[in-house]
Each structure stands twice: as structure tokens, then as C-alpha cells.
Amino acid sequence: MDKTRQKNLPAEERRTVTVEAVIDLAATTNPSDITTAAIAKHMKLTQGALFRHFPNKEAIWQAVMKWVAERLMARIEKAAEGIESPLEAMQAMFMAHIAFVSEHPGAPRMLFGELQGAKATPAKSLARALLKQYAERLNELIKTAKSCGELPHELDNQAAATLFIGTIQGLVMQSLISGDMEQMRRAAPRVFAIYRRGIACAEPGDRGE
């Protein structure tokens, strides 16, 4: 986007472009090292122009977490829409999440950065809320899968939901470490197949709901 076009952006669009700039920077820079000066430079703006739309850096980070949460949840919900089988819906969500991260590698880096920080911030609260909402959605699908016979009643719902999210996080971390985000897309179908077989084989005596 050229500099002239950026100067004429409406306020809401300016905020969105700023959030996207932070996520772009986070793909190659440690989020804790991203300064408002770096954001402004990346956007070819002055810091003064940046702060006309955000009161401080914390507000930018909060907007970033909101952007990530809204778009990720919308992506996975759309992927699962209209799929009758709960397990097939979970697979669609898994693949959609991987695709989202592959397209926005800075998003998980921002998320992990907030969750690992010791300080309680609005952005960290949003990150935690995202994970809670995600787990609740998975729990609904797992319960439905039990009721229709796709999963055994002995399965620990919470553990299965935690493992789903943790499996994605593991794939993401491996790809970030290797610098090859496409590695996730290649591995995702095989990894989900193993996850699916695992949750389908809960033993009697395992904690259920």
C-alpha cells in the first residue's frame, strides 16, 4: 500500500492495517522486541500518526489479540459449517487452523508471547479467552461425537480438547523453529489421523465427562 493511500485511510481501516503490520513484523521479529517506532517505520508513518489511532503500545497489542481471536474462530467455524460428522468437523477445524497460521505466522508468535509473559495485560486476557472459547467449542463436538457413537463414552473430553489444541501448537512450534511454515500443511493430515485414532480408543475406566 503506497504512502499517499495510507494517509487517507479511515480510522477503523487504519487500526486494522496497523494490526496487520504488527503481525507481519512478528513473523520475523520477536514480539517483545517490536517497538512502536518499528511499527511506524514498517508502515512508512511517524509515531505520531500511529498514536492518533492507539493511545499506547498496550492498546495495539490488545487490538492484535482481538484480530487473531476473531479471525481464527471465524475461520474454524466456517470450516466446520454444514459437516454432520463431529469428527469430520474437528478435522476441518484442524486443517483450517493450520492454514490460518501458515498464512499469518506472526499470529501464533504474538499469542505465545502474550501467554508466556508474567504480566497480566488485556492482550493476555484475550489470548486466554480465545483458548477457553476454542476448548469449549471442541468439547461440544466431542460430546456430540459420543452421543452419535463416533467416540467412546469413556473418553476424557477435556483431555481430548487439550490434546487437539496442543497438537496444533506443537506443529506450529516445529515449523517456526525450522523456518518452514509449509511443513505444517504437509504434516497436518498425518498428525490428525494419529490424533483421531487415539481419541477413538479410550479404555474403560478412563475419566469421561
CSV table of C-alpha atoms in Angstrom, one decimal:
chain,number,residue,atom,x,y,z
A,1,MET,CA,0.0,0.0,0.0
A,2,ASP,CA,1.5,3.4,-1.0
A,3,LYS,CA,2.1,6.2,1.4
A,4,THR,CA,-0.5,8.5,0.0
A,5,ARG,CA,-3.1,5.8,0.2
A,6,GLN,CA,-2.2,5.1,3.8
A,7,LYS,CA,-2.6,8.8,4.8
A,8,ASN,CA,-6.2,8.8,3.6
A,9,LEU,CA,-7.3,5.7,5.3
A,10,PRO,CA,-10.5,5.9,7.6
A,11,ALA,CA,-9.7,5.4,11.3
A,12,GLU,CA,-11.0,1.8,11.5
A,13,GLU,CA,-9.1,0.7,8.5
A,14,ARG,CA,-6.0,2.4,9.8
A,15,ARG,CA,-6.3,0.4,13.0
A,16,THR,CA,-6.7,-2.8,11.0
A,17,VAL,CA,-3.7,-2.0,8.8
A,18,THR,CA,-1.7,-1.3,12.0
A,19,VAL,CA,-2.7,-4.7,13.5
A,20,GLU,CA,-1.7,-6.5,10.2
A,21,ALA,CA,1.6,-4.6,10.2
A,22,VAL,CA,2.4,-5.9,13.7
A,23,ILE,CA,1.5,-9.5,12.7
A,24,ASP,CA,3.7,-9.1,9.6
A,25,LEU,CA,6.6,-7.9,11.8
A,26,ALA,CA,6.0,-10.7,14.4
A,27,ALA,CA,6.6,-13.3,11.6
A,28,THR,CA,10.3,-12.4,11.6
A,29,THR,CA,10.8,-10.5,14.9
A,30,ASN,CA,10.5,-11.5,18.5
A,31,PRO,CA,7.2,-9.8,19.5
A,32,SER,CA,8.8,-8.4,22.7
A,33,ASP,CA,11.3,-6.6,20.5
A,34,ILE,CA,8.7,-4.9,18.3
A,35,THR,CA,8.6,-1.2,19.2
A,36,THR,CA,6.1,1.5,18.1
A,37,ALA,CA,9.0,3.0,16.2
A,38,ALA,CA,9.5,-0.2,14.2
A,39,ILE,CA,5.7,-0.4,13.5
A,40,ALA,CA,5.7,3.1,12.2
A,41,LYS,CA,8.7,2.5,10.1
A,42,HIS,CA,7.2,-0.6,8.6
A,43,MET,CA,4.1,1.3,7.8
A,44,LYS,CA,6.1,4.3,6.5
A,45,LEU,CA,4.4,6.6,9.1
A,46,THR,CA,5.5,8.7,12.0
A,47,GLN,CA,4.9,7.5,15.6
A,48,GLY,CA,2.6,10.5,16.0
A,49,ALA,CA,0.4,9.2,13.2
A,50,LEU,CA,0.3,5.8,14.8
A,51,PHE,CA,-0.7,7.2,18.2
A,52,ARG,CA,-3.6,9.1,16.7
A,53,HIS,CA,-5.4,5.8,16.5
A,54,PHE,CA,-4.0,4.0,19.5
A,55,PRO,CA,-3.3,5.6,22.9
A,56,ASN,CA,-0.3,3.3,23.6
A,57,LYS,CA,1.5,0.1,22.7
A,58,GLU,CA,-0.6,-2.0,25.0
A,59,ALA,CA,-3.7,-0.9,23.1
A,60,ILE,CA,-2.1,-2.0,19.8
A,61,TRP,CA,-1.3,-5.4,21.3
A,62,GLN,CA,-4.9,-5.7,22.6
A,63,ALA,CA,-6.2,-5.0,19.1
A,64,VAL,CA,-3.8,-7.6,17.7
A,65,MET,CA,-5.1,-10.3,20.0
A,66,LYS,CA,-8.7,-9.3,19.2
A,67,TRP,CA,-7.9,-9.6,15.5
A,68,VAL,CA,-6.3,-13.0,15.9
A,69,ALA,CA,-9.1,-14.4,18.0
A,70,GLU,CA,-11.9,-13.1,15.8
A,71,ARG,CA,-10.4,-14.3,12.6
A,72,LEU,CA,-9.2,-17.6,13.8
A,73,MET,CA,-12.5,-18.6,15.4
A,74,ALA,CA,-14.4,-17.4,12.2
A,75,ARG,CA,-12.1,-19.5,10.1
A,76,ILE,CA,-12.5,-22.7,12.0
A,77,GLU,CA,-16.3,-22.2,12.4
A,78,LYS,CA,-16.7,-21.7,8.7
A,79,ALA,CA,-14.6,-24.8,8.0
A,80,ALA,CA,-16.9,-26.9,10.2
A,81,GLU,CA,-20.1,-25.4,8.9
A,82,GLY,CA,-22.5,-27.9,7.4
A,83,ILE,CA,-20.4,-31.0,8.3
A,84,GLU,CA,-22.7,-33.6,10.1
A,85,SER,CA,-20.0,-35.8,11.5
A,86,PRO,CA,-18.4,-34.2,14.6
A,87,LEU,CA,-15.1,-35.9,13.9
A,88,GLU,CA,-15.0,-34.7,10.3
A,89,ALA,CA,-15.9,-31.2,11.6
A,90,MET,CA,-12.9,-31.4,14.0
A,91,GLN,CA,-10.7,-32.4,11.2
A,92,ALA,CA,-11.9,-29.5,9.1
A,93,MET,CA,-11.2,-27.2,12.0
A,94,PHE,CA,-7.7,-28.6,12.5
A,95,MET,CA,-6.8,-28.1,8.8
A,96,ALA,CA,-8.3,-24.6,8.8
A,97,HIS,CA,-6.3,-23.6,11.9
A,98,ILE,CA,-3.1,-24.9,10.3
A,99,ALA,CA,-3.9,-22.9,7.1
A,100,PHE,CA,-4.6,-19.7,9.1
A,101,VAL,CA,-1.2,-20.0,10.9
A,102,SER,CA,0.6,-20.8,7.6
A,103,GLU,CA,-0.9,-17.5,6.2
A,104,HIS,CA,-0.2,-15.5,9.3
A,105,PRO,CA,2.9,-16.9,11.0
A,106,GLY,CA,3.2,-13.8,13.2
A,107,ALA,CA,-0.2,-14.6,14.8
A,108,PRO,CA,1.0,-17.6,16.9
A,109,ARG,CA,4.2,-15.8,17.8
A,110,MET,CA,2.1,-13.0,19.3
A,111,LEU,CA,-0.2,-15.4,21.0
A,112,PHE,CA,2.6,-17.5,22.6
A,113,GLY,CA,4.4,-14.3,23.6
A,114,GLU,CA,1.4,-13.0,25.5
A,115,LEU,CA,0.7,-16.3,27.2
A,116,GLN,CA,4.3,-16.7,28.3
A,117,GLY,CA,4.5,-13.2,29.8
A,118,ALA,CA,4.4,-12.8,33.5
A,119,LYS,CA,2.5,-9.6,33.4
A,120,ALA,CA,-1.3,-9.6,33.4
A,121,THR,CA,-2.4,-7.5,30.4
A,122,PRO,CA,-5.6,-7.0,28.4
A,123,ALA,CA,-4.0,-8.8,25.5
A,124,LYS,CA,-3.1,-11.8,27.7
A,125,SER,CA,-6.7,-11.9,28.9
A,126,LEU,CA,-7.9,-12.0,25.3
A,127,ALA,CA,-5.4,-14.8,24.5
A,128,ARG,CA,-6.7,-16.9,27.4
A,129,ALA,CA,-10.3,-16.2,26.4
A,130,LEU,CA,-9.5,-17.4,22.9
A,131,LEU,CA,-8.1,-20.7,24.2
A,132,LYS,CA,-11.1,-21.1,26.5
A,133,GLN,CA,-13.6,-20.5,23.7
A,134,TYR,CA,-11.8,-22.9,21.4
A,135,ALA,CA,-11.7,-25.6,24.0
A,136,GLU,CA,-15.5,-25.2,24.7
A,137,ARG,CA,-16.2,-25.5,21.0
A,138,LEU,CA,-14.2,-28.7,20.8
A,139,ASN,CA,-15.9,-30.0,23.9
A,140,GLU,CA,-19.3,-29.5,22.3
A,141,LEU,CA,-18.2,-31.5,19.2
A,142,ILE,CA,-16.7,-34.3,21.4
A,143,LYS,CA,-19.9,-34.6,23.3
A,144,THR,CA,-21.9,-34.8,20.1
A,145,ALA,CA,-19.4,-37.4,18.8
A,146,LYS,CA,-20.0,-39.5,21.9
A,147,SER,CA,-23.8,-39.3,21.5
A,148,CYS,CA,-23.7,-40.4,17.9
A,149,GLY,CA,-21.3,-43.2,18.5
A,150,GLU,CA,-18.2,-41.7,16.8
A,151,LEU,CA,-16.3,-41.6,20.1
A,152,PRO,CA,-16.4,-43.9,23.2
A,153,HIS,CA,-18.2,-42.6,26.3
A,154,GLU,CA,-15.0,-43.3,28.3
A,155,LEU,CA,-13.1,-40.5,26.6
A,156,ASP,CA,-11.9,-37.6,28.7
A,157,ASN,CA,-13.5,-34.6,27.0
A,158,GLN,CA,-11.2,-32.0,28.5
A,159,ALA,CA,-8.0,-34.1,27.8
A,160,ALA,CA,-9.1,-34.6,24.2
A,161,ALA,CA,-9.8,-30.9,23.6
A,162,THR,CA,-6.4,-30.0,25.3
A,163,LEU,CA,-4.6,-32.5,23.1
A,164,PHE,CA,-6.2,-31.2,19.9
A,165,ILE,CA,-5.0,-27.6,20.6
A,166,GLY,CA,-1.7,-28.9,21.9
A,167,THR,CA,-1.1,-30.9,18.8
A,168,ILE,CA,-1.6,-27.8,16.6
A,169,GLN,CA,0.7,-25.8,18.9
A,170,GLY,CA,3.4,-28.5,18.5
A,171,LEU,CA,3.2,-28.4,14.7
A,172,VAL,CA,3.4,-24.6,14.8
A,173,MET,CA,6.4,-24.6,17.1
A,174,GLN,CA,8.3,-27.1,14.9
A,175,SER,CA,7.5,-25.0,11.8
A,176,LEU,CA,8.6,-21.8,13.5
A,177,ILE,CA,11.8,-23.4,14.6
A,178,SER,CA,12.6,-24.8,11.2
A,179,GLY,CA,11.5,-21.7,9.4
A,180,ASP,CA,9.3,-23.8,7.1
A,181,MET,CA,5.7,-22.9,7.6
A,182,GLU,CA,4.6,-25.2,4.8
A,183,GLN,CA,5.9,-28.1,6.9
A,184,MET,CA,2.7,-27.8,8.9
A,185,ARG,CA,0.4,-28.2,5.9
A,186,ARG,CA,2.3,-31.3,4.8
A,187,ALA,CA,2.3,-33.0,8.2
A,188,ALA,CA,-1.2,-31.9,9.4
A,189,PRO,CA,-3.3,-34.7,7.7
A,190,ARG,CA,-1.0,-37.5,9.1
A,191,VAL,CA,-0.8,-35.9,12.5
A,192,PHE,CA,-4.6,-35.5,12.8
A,193,ALA,CA,-5.1,-39.2,11.7
A,194,ILE,CA,-3.0,-40.3,14.7
A,195,TYR,CA,-4.9,-37.9,17.0
A,196,ARG,CA,-8.2,-39.3,15.7
A,197,ARG,CA,-7.2,-42.9,16.2
A,198,GLY,CA,-6.0,-42.1,19.7
A,199,ILE,CA,-9.2,-40.4,20.9
A,200,ALA,CA,-11.3,-43.2,19.4
A,201,CYS,CA,-9.5,-45.8,21.6
A,202,ALA,CA,-10.3,-44.6,25.1
A,203,GLU,CA,-10.2,-47.6,27.5
A,204,PRO,CA,-12.9,-48.4,30.0
A,205,GLY,CA,-12.1,-46.7,33.3
A,206,ASP,CA,-10.8,-43.5,31.6
A,207,ARG,CA,-12.5,-40.4,33.1
A,208,GLY,CA,-15.4,-39.4,30.9
A,209,GLU,CA,-17.4,-36.2,31.1
